[in-house]
Amino acid sequence: MSSKASSSEKVSSSEKAELEIYKGAGGLKKVVLRDFSGYSAEVSLYGGQVTSWKNKRGEELLFVSSKSAYKPPKPIRGGIPLCFPKFSNNGSLEQHGFARIRFWNIDPSPPPLPTNSSYKTFVDLILSPKDLLPNDKTFWPHSFECRLRVALGLTGELLLTSRIRNINTDGKPLTFSFAYHTYFLVSDISEVRVEGLETTDYLDNLQNKERFTEQGDALTFESEVDKVYVSAPTKIAILDHAKKQTFVIYKEGLPDVAVWNPWDKKAKALGDFGYDEYTRMLCVSPAAVETPITLKPGEEWTGRQKLCAVPSSYCSGQLDPQRVIRGN
Ligand code: BG6
């Protein structure tokens, strides 16, 4: 997605990098991060959602549907929606929680960056109860701060850091699930392998969340998939053979990984998904789902995902996925 800016204003969030805010598709404001080498990312204030991540050649790395509505209260279909405070469609809150369908703010007092950080281009956003709708507060009556830092690294890696703090004054704990519901852009889903989840247990949403163990082979895709891998490794690779490109996902604080592709019939039923777009996307989402996170008042949780896009040959020598996983 790269929508033309119709107006812009500038904010300054770091001494080293100048941030720009544009009005994007649907008039939704987005922050554009640009690195001096040419890498870039866009973050919509609607949902605190990354909607674009480009390499230095300007090639898009994330999938956003051409049919996405960009119209609240619908979530933007693609990029990296944040699922908080729940991941699923059970209970009274909206499917995948309210964070992806509320307007976030630029964080006026973000936690400081470590002094040796190589992430100089970043934006800090915050969502708190004042940004919610009355219904959200009825079903989730908590005081909290949900912070998101989106940062571009020196070699174009995209780092998302979330910090959630319980500021309840009534002594109540805060319990939530969380996911970075990341839509990767792939050349052709039939050419894609996911490495790192072999032998991991998963809950299959297409089979009443029954628990199975993944077999020894890499994941390949021939039909709808909707699974949550539990206690998954911290490093996972998506190998795109046609593009000779590998996405490497590093995660922290997020034990699980959801893997989703709607395939043709479900994609049609979604309404905001192009007819054959399922062939060009795969969601691999670091998450905390099986065991929700509970914070006592005053406690804070931090979760991270780092995404790198590297040529497969560079990473593995011979498109060897095992070496992608084991190497660094
Ligand atoms: C997945 C869920 O994570 O997200 C699926 O497991 C769901 O069941 C999919 O269909 C997309 O959800 P949504 O709300 O963005 O259409």
Short mmCIF file of C-alpha atoms and ligand atoms in Angstrom, two decimals:
data_model
loop_
_atom_site.label_atom_id
_atom_site.label_comp_id
_atom_site.label_asym_id
_atom_site.label_seq_id
_atom_site.Cartn_x
_atom_site.Cartn_y
_atom_site.Cartn_z
CA MET A 1 0.00 0.00 0.00
CA SER A 2 1.39 3.32 -0.80
CA SER A 3 -1.27 5.92 -0.86
CA LYS A 4 -0.53 9.39 -2.08
CA ALA A 5 -0.21 11.99 0.58
CA SER A 6 -2.95 14.56 0.33
CA SER A 7 -1.66 16.79 3.12
CA SER A 8 1.18 16.64 5.57
CA GLU A 9 2.40 18.05 8.82
CA LYS A 10 5.71 17.31 10.48
CA VAL A 11 6.37 16.19 14.01
CA SER A 12 9.70 15.63 15.59
CA SER A 13 10.12 12.49 17.64
CA SER A 14 13.87 12.04 17.56
CA GLU A 15 16.83 14.34 17.08
CA LYS A 16 18.30 12.16 14.34
CA ALA A 17 15.23 11.44 12.24
CA GLU A 18 12.48 13.71 11.07
CA LEU A 19 9.07 12.12 11.11
CA GLU A 20 6.37 13.03 8.68
CA ILE A 21 2.64 12.56 9.11
CA TYR A 22 0.51 12.23 5.99
CA LYS A 23 -3.12 11.67 5.28
CA GLY A 24 -3.32 8.33 3.54
CA ALA A 25 -6.12 6.20 2.08
CA GLY A 26 -9.52 6.99 3.58
CA GLY A 27 -8.06 10.20 5.07
CA LEU A 28 -6.40 8.14 7.81
CA LYS A 29 -3.25 9.70 9.23
CA LYS A 30 -0.05 7.74 8.92
CA VAL A 31 3.53 8.26 10.01
CA VAL A 32 6.14 7.65 7.32
CA LEU A 33 9.56 6.45 8.48
CA ARG A 34 12.39 6.82 5.98
CA ASP A 35 15.91 5.69 6.47
CA PHE A 36 18.81 7.38 4.67
CA SER A 37 19.59 4.09 2.82
CA GLY A 38 16.12 3.99 1.29
CA TYR A 39 14.27 1.62 3.62
CA SER A 40 10.86 2.86 4.71
CA ALA A 41 7.80 2.00 6.73
CA GLU A 42 4.36 3.49 7.23
CA VAL A 43 2.32 3.34 10.41
CA SER A 44 -1.35 4.28 10.49
CA LEU A 45 -2.54 6.08 13.60
CA TYR A 46 -5.76 4.12 13.04
CA GLY A 47 -4.96 0.85 14.76
CA GLY A 48 -1.30 1.72 15.37
CA GLN A 49 -0.94 -0.49 12.33
CA VAL A 50 2.13 -0.82 10.12
CA THR A 51 0.74 -0.69 6.59
CA SER A 52 3.95 -0.68 4.57
CA TRP A 53 7.53 -1.84 4.92
CA LYS A 54 9.81 -1.40 1.93
CA ASN A 55 13.35 -2.45 1.17
CA LYS A 56 15.93 -0.02 -0.20
CA ARG A 57 14.82 -0.73 -3.77
CA GLY A 58 11.35 0.48 -2.79
CA GLU A 59 9.81 -3.00 -3.02
CA GLU A 60 6.90 -3.66 -0.68
CA LEU A 61 7.38 -6.51 1.80
CA LEU A 62 3.98 -6.57 3.49
CA PHE A 63 0.63 -7.51 2.01
CA VAL A 64 -2.28 -5.07 2.17
CA SER A 65 -5.44 -6.02 0.31
CA SER A 66 -6.51 -3.87 -2.62
CA LYS A 67 -10.02 -4.28 -1.19
CA SER A 68 -9.17 -2.96 2.26
CA ALA A 69 -11.82 -0.46 3.35
CA TYR A 70 -9.66 2.07 5.28
CA LYS A 71 -12.92 2.99 6.93
CA PRO A 72 -13.44 2.78 10.68
CA PRO A 73 -14.78 0.73 12.37
CA LYS A 74 -13.40 -1.92 10.00
CA PRO A 75 -9.78 -2.88 10.51
CA ILE A 76 -7.30 -2.28 7.69
CA ARG A 77 -6.85 -5.61 5.91
CA GLY A 78 -3.13 -6.26 5.89
CA GLY A 79 0.15 -4.92 7.20
CA ILE A 80 0.57 -5.62 10.91
CA PRO A 81 -2.69 -5.31 12.85
CA LEU A 82 -2.20 -5.44 16.62
CA CYS A 83 -4.50 -7.88 18.35
CA PHE A 84 -5.06 -6.60 21.88
CA PRO A 85 -6.48 -7.23 24.44
CA LYS A 86 -7.60 -10.48 22.87
CA PHE A 87 -6.83 -12.72 19.95
CA SER A 88 -9.90 -14.61 18.74
CA ASN A 89 -13.61 -14.08 18.32
CA ASN A 90 -14.84 -15.41 21.66
CA GLY A 91 -16.17 -13.26 24.49
CA SER A 92 -17.73 -9.83 24.29
CA LEU A 93 -15.00 -7.64 22.77
CA GLU A 94 -14.59 -7.38 18.99
CA GLN A 95 -12.73 -10.14 17.14
CA HIS A 96 -8.99 -9.66 17.87
CA GLY A 97 -9.71 -6.84 20.35
CA PHE A 98 -10.12 -3.09 19.99
CA ALA A 99 -6.52 -1.92 19.47
CA ARG A 100 -6.61 -2.31 15.67
CA ILE A 101 -9.81 -0.27 15.33
CA ARG A 102 -9.11 2.68 17.58
CA PHE A 103 -7.13 5.85 16.93
CA TRP A 104 -3.70 5.88 18.58
CA ASN A 105 -1.65 9.00 19.43
CA ILE A 106 1.98 9.94 19.07
CA ASP A 107 3.39 9.14 22.52
CA PRO A 108 4.39 12.40 24.27
CA SER A 109 6.59 10.64 26.85
CA PRO A 110 7.97 7.42 25.39
CA PRO A 111 10.44 5.25 27.30
CA PRO A 112 14.00 6.25 26.34
CA LEU A 113 15.96 4.30 23.71
CA PRO A 114 19.02 2.41 24.93
CA THR A 115 22.01 4.66 24.20
CA ASN A 116 23.72 2.07 21.97
CA SER A 117 20.59 1.46 19.89
CA SER A 118 21.06 1.15 16.14
CA TYR A 119 17.40 2.05 15.62
CA LYS A 120 17.51 5.80 14.99
CA THR A 121 14.39 6.01 12.84
CA PHE A 122 11.30 5.30 14.86
CA VAL A 123 7.93 6.44 16.06
CA ASP A 124 6.29 5.95 19.44
CA LEU A 125 2.54 5.55 19.69
CA ILE A 126 0.23 5.10 22.64
CA LEU A 127 -3.30 3.85 23.21
CA SER A 128 -4.98 4.43 26.56
CA PRO A 129 -8.56 4.32 27.92
CA LYS A 130 -9.30 7.89 26.76
CA ASP A 131 -8.97 6.62 23.15
CA LEU A 132 -11.56 3.86 23.63
CA LEU A 133 -15.30 3.80 23.00
CA PRO A 134 -17.71 3.46 25.93
CA ASN A 135 -18.45 -0.15 24.98
CA ASP A 136 -14.78 -1.10 25.18
CA LYS A 137 -14.65 0.17 28.75
CA THR A 138 -17.85 -1.66 29.67
CA PHE A 139 -16.42 -4.99 28.56
CA TRP A 140 -12.81 -4.26 29.52
CA PRO A 141 -12.90 -1.88 32.51
CA HIS A 142 -9.20 -1.29 33.03
CA SER A 143 -6.71 1.54 33.25
CA PHE A 144 -3.77 0.75 31.04
CA GLU A 145 -1.11 2.19 28.77
CA CYS A 146 -0.42 0.33 25.55
CA ARG A 147 2.73 1.66 23.88
CA LEU A 148 4.13 0.74 20.49
CA ARG A 149 7.51 1.68 19.06
CA VAL A 150 8.00 0.98 15.34
CA ALA A 151 11.65 1.29 14.35
CA LEU A 152 13.73 0.77 11.23
CA GLY A 153 17.18 -0.71 11.73
CA LEU A 154 20.34 0.08 9.81
CA THR A 155 19.84 -2.82 7.39
CA GLY A 156 16.14 -2.24 6.96
CA GLU A 157 14.93 -4.59 9.67
CA LEU A 158 11.60 -3.64 11.18
CA LEU A 159 11.36 -3.79 14.96
CA LEU A 160 8.05 -3.53 16.79
CA THR A 161 8.19 -3.19 20.57
CA SER A 162 5.04 -3.16 22.66
CA ARG A 163 4.83 -2.20 26.31
CA ILE A 164 1.62 -2.70 28.22
CA ARG A 165 1.26 -1.37 31.74
CA ASN A 166 -1.43 -2.02 34.32
CA ILE A 167 -2.32 1.31 35.96
CA ASN A 168 -5.50 0.09 37.67
CA THR A 169 -5.94 1.90 40.97
CA ASP A 170 -8.47 -0.59 42.34
CA GLY A 171 -5.92 -3.40 42.75
CA LYS A 172 -7.32 -5.40 39.82
CA PRO A 173 -5.02 -7.48 37.64
CA LEU A 174 -4.95 -6.91 33.87
CA THR A 175 -5.23 -10.02 31.72
CA PHE A 176 -4.83 -9.94 27.96
CA SER A 177 -3.81 -11.80 24.83
CA PHE A 178 -1.71 -10.19 22.13
CA ALA A 179 -0.53 -10.76 18.56
CA TYR A 180 1.35 -8.98 15.79
CA HIS A 181 -0.93 -10.28 13.03
CA THR A 182 1.71 -9.88 10.33
CA TYR A 183 0.66 -10.20 6.66
CA PHE A 184 3.78 -11.07 4.64
CA LEU A 185 3.72 -10.42 0.91
CA VAL A 186 4.81 -13.55 -0.98
CA SER A 187 5.17 -14.31 -4.66
CA ASP A 188 2.97 -17.39 -4.63
CA ILE A 189 1.77 -19.24 -1.56
CA SER A 190 2.48 -22.58 -3.26
CA GLU A 191 6.18 -21.61 -3.41
CA VAL A 192 6.49 -20.79 0.26
CA ARG A 193 7.90 -22.85 3.15
CA VAL A 194 7.89 -21.94 6.81
CA GLU A 195 10.78 -23.30 8.83
CA GLY A 196 11.07 -23.38 12.61
CA LEU A 197 7.68 -24.79 13.57
CA GLU A 198 8.41 -28.48 12.88
CA THR A 199 7.55 -30.73 15.82
CA THR A 200 5.78 -27.86 17.59
CA ASP A 201 2.29 -28.40 19.05
CA TYR A 202 -0.55 -26.38 17.57
CA LEU A 203 -4.21 -25.68 18.18
CA ASP A 204 -6.16 -26.02 14.96
CA ASN A 205 -8.91 -23.40 14.67
CA LEU A 206 -10.39 -25.38 11.77
CA GLN A 207 -10.81 -28.38 14.07
CA ASN A 208 -12.34 -26.86 17.21
CA LYS A 209 -8.94 -25.80 18.53
CA GLU A 210 -7.91 -29.44 18.89
CA ARG A 211 -4.23 -29.91 19.75
CA PHE A 212 -1.87 -31.64 17.30
CA THR A 213 1.89 -31.88 16.85
CA GLU A 214 3.42 -30.60 13.61
CA GLN A 215 5.31 -33.25 11.68
CA GLY A 216 9.02 -33.05 10.98
CA ASP A 217 8.80 -31.21 7.65
CA ALA A 218 8.66 -27.53 6.85
CA LEU A 219 5.16 -26.09 6.50
CA THR A 220 3.88 -25.80 2.95
CA PHE A 221 0.46 -24.58 1.89
CA GLU A 222 -2.24 -26.22 -0.22
CA SER A 223 -5.45 -25.16 1.52
CA GLU A 224 -6.83 -22.91 4.26
CA VAL A 225 -4.71 -22.83 7.40
CA ASP A 226 -5.68 -21.32 10.76
CA LYS A 227 -3.45 -22.59 13.56
CA VAL A 228 -1.83 -21.36 16.74
CA TYR A 229 1.57 -22.97 17.40
CA VAL A 230 2.18 -22.96 21.13
CA SER A 231 5.54 -22.35 22.81
CA ALA A 232 7.18 -21.92 19.42
CA PRO A 233 10.88 -21.17 18.85
CA THR A 234 12.02 -17.54 18.98
CA LYS A 235 13.19 -17.55 15.35
CA ILE A 236 11.11 -18.57 12.34
CA ALA A 237 11.80 -18.25 8.63
CA ILE A 238 9.49 -17.86 5.66
CA LEU A 239 11.28 -18.95 2.50
CA ASP A 240 9.90 -17.62 -0.75
CA HIS A 241 11.52 -19.77 -3.42
CA ALA A 242 10.21 -17.83 -6.39
CA LYS A 243 11.55 -14.51 -5.04
CA LYS A 244 14.64 -16.14 -3.50
CA GLN A 245 13.83 -14.09 -0.45
CA THR A 246 13.60 -15.14 3.17
CA PHE A 247 11.77 -13.34 5.94
CA VAL A 248 13.30 -14.05 9.32
CA ILE A 249 11.06 -13.38 12.32
CA TYR A 250 12.57 -12.99 15.80
CA LYS A 251 10.19 -12.77 18.72
CA GLU A 252 10.46 -11.97 22.43
CA GLY A 253 7.81 -12.13 25.14
CA LEU A 254 5.45 -13.81 22.69
CA PRO A 255 5.53 -17.59 23.14
CA ASP A 256 3.08 -18.56 20.38
CA VAL A 257 2.83 -18.13 16.62
CA ALA A 258 -0.44 -17.98 14.66
CA VAL A 259 -0.33 -19.03 11.01
CA TRP A 260 -3.21 -18.06 8.75
CA ASN A 261 -4.16 -18.09 5.10
CA PRO A 262 -7.88 -17.94 4.28
CA TRP A 263 -7.53 -19.65 0.87
CA ASP A 264 -10.11 -19.01 -1.84
CA LYS A 265 -13.53 -19.63 -0.22
CA LYS A 266 -12.83 -17.88 3.09
CA ALA A 267 -11.17 -14.98 1.25
CA LYS A 268 -14.32 -14.42 -0.80
CA ALA A 269 -16.45 -14.50 2.34
CA LEU A 270 -14.30 -11.85 4.05
CA GLY A 271 -15.51 -9.06 1.76
CA ASP A 272 -12.33 -6.98 2.03
CA PHE A 273 -10.04 -9.45 0.31
CA GLY A 274 -9.38 -9.61 -3.45
CA TYR A 275 -10.52 -12.73 -5.27
CA ASP A 276 -7.08 -14.33 -5.69
CA GLU A 277 -5.06 -12.29 -3.19
CA TYR A 278 -4.76 -15.26 -0.83
CA THR A 279 -2.05 -16.55 -3.19
CA ARG A 280 0.15 -13.55 -2.36
CA MET A 281 -0.02 -13.44 1.43
CA LEU A 282 0.73 -15.43 4.51
CA CYS A 283 0.13 -14.37 8.09
CA VAL A 284 2.74 -15.55 10.56
CA SER A 285 2.01 -13.83 13.82
CA PRO A 286 4.05 -13.86 17.02
CA ALA A 287 1.46 -14.01 19.78
CA ALA A 288 0.60 -14.69 23.41
CA VAL A 289 -2.59 -16.68 23.07
CA GLU A 290 -2.56 -20.03 24.80
CA THR A 291 -1.71 -18.54 28.19
CA PRO A 292 -2.88 -14.92 28.46
CA ILE A 293 -0.58 -12.42 30.18
CA THR A 294 -1.58 -11.16 33.62
CA LEU A 295 -0.12 -7.99 35.16
CA LYS A 296 -0.58 -6.80 38.71
CA PRO A 297 -1.13 -3.05 39.18
CA GLY A 298 2.12 -1.23 38.41
CA GLU A 299 3.53 -4.11 36.34
CA GLU A 300 4.55 -3.78 32.70
CA TRP A 301 4.91 -6.37 29.94
CA THR A 302 7.18 -6.01 26.92
CA GLY A 303 6.83 -7.96 23.67
CA ARG A 304 8.83 -7.63 20.46
CA GLN A 305 9.00 -8.83 16.92
CA LYS A 306 11.89 -8.12 14.59
CA LEU A 307 11.47 -8.76 10.88
CA CYS A 308 14.32 -9.08 8.40
CA ALA A 309 14.02 -9.66 4.66
CA VAL A 310 17.17 -11.20 3.22
CA PRO A 311 18.09 -12.86 -0.06
CA SER A 312 17.75 -16.61 0.53
CA SER A 313 21.12 -17.28 -1.07
CA TYR A 314 22.82 -14.76 1.22
CA CYS A 315 21.29 -16.35 4.27
CA SER A 316 21.53 -20.01 3.46
CA GLY A 317 23.96 -20.43 0.60
CA GLN A 318 21.62 -22.87 -1.14
CA LEU A 319 18.17 -21.92 -0.01
CA ASP A 320 18.90 -24.24 2.87
CA PRO A 321 16.18 -23.43 5.38
CA GLN A 322 17.86 -25.19 8.30
CA ARG A 323 20.79 -22.87 7.97
CA VAL A 324 18.45 -19.90 7.93
CA ILE A 325 17.05 -21.06 11.25
CA ARG A 326 20.33 -21.98 12.90
CA GLY A 327 22.47 -19.17 11.54
CA ASN A 328 22.04 -15.62 12.65
C1 BG6 B 1 -6.81 -15.33 12.24
C2 BG6 B 1 -7.90 -16.10 12.90
O1 BG6 B 1 -5.79 -15.09 13.14
O2 BG6 B 1 -7.34 -14.09 11.79
C3 BG6 B 1 -8.93 -16.39 11.84
O3 BG6 B 1 -7.41 -17.28 13.47
C4 BG6 B 1 -9.46 -15.08 11.27
O4 BG6 B 1 -9.97 -17.17 12.36
C5 BG6 B 1 -8.27 -14.26 10.77
O5 BG6 B 1 -10.33 -15.35 10.20
C6 BG6 B 1 -8.65 -12.89 10.23
O6 BG6 B 1 -9.40 -12.20 11.16
P1 BG6 B 1 -10.05 -10.82 10.80
O7 BG6 B 1 -10.87 -10.44 11.99
O8 BG6 B 1 -8.94 -9.86 10.54
O9 BG6 B 1 -10.89 -11.07 9.57
#
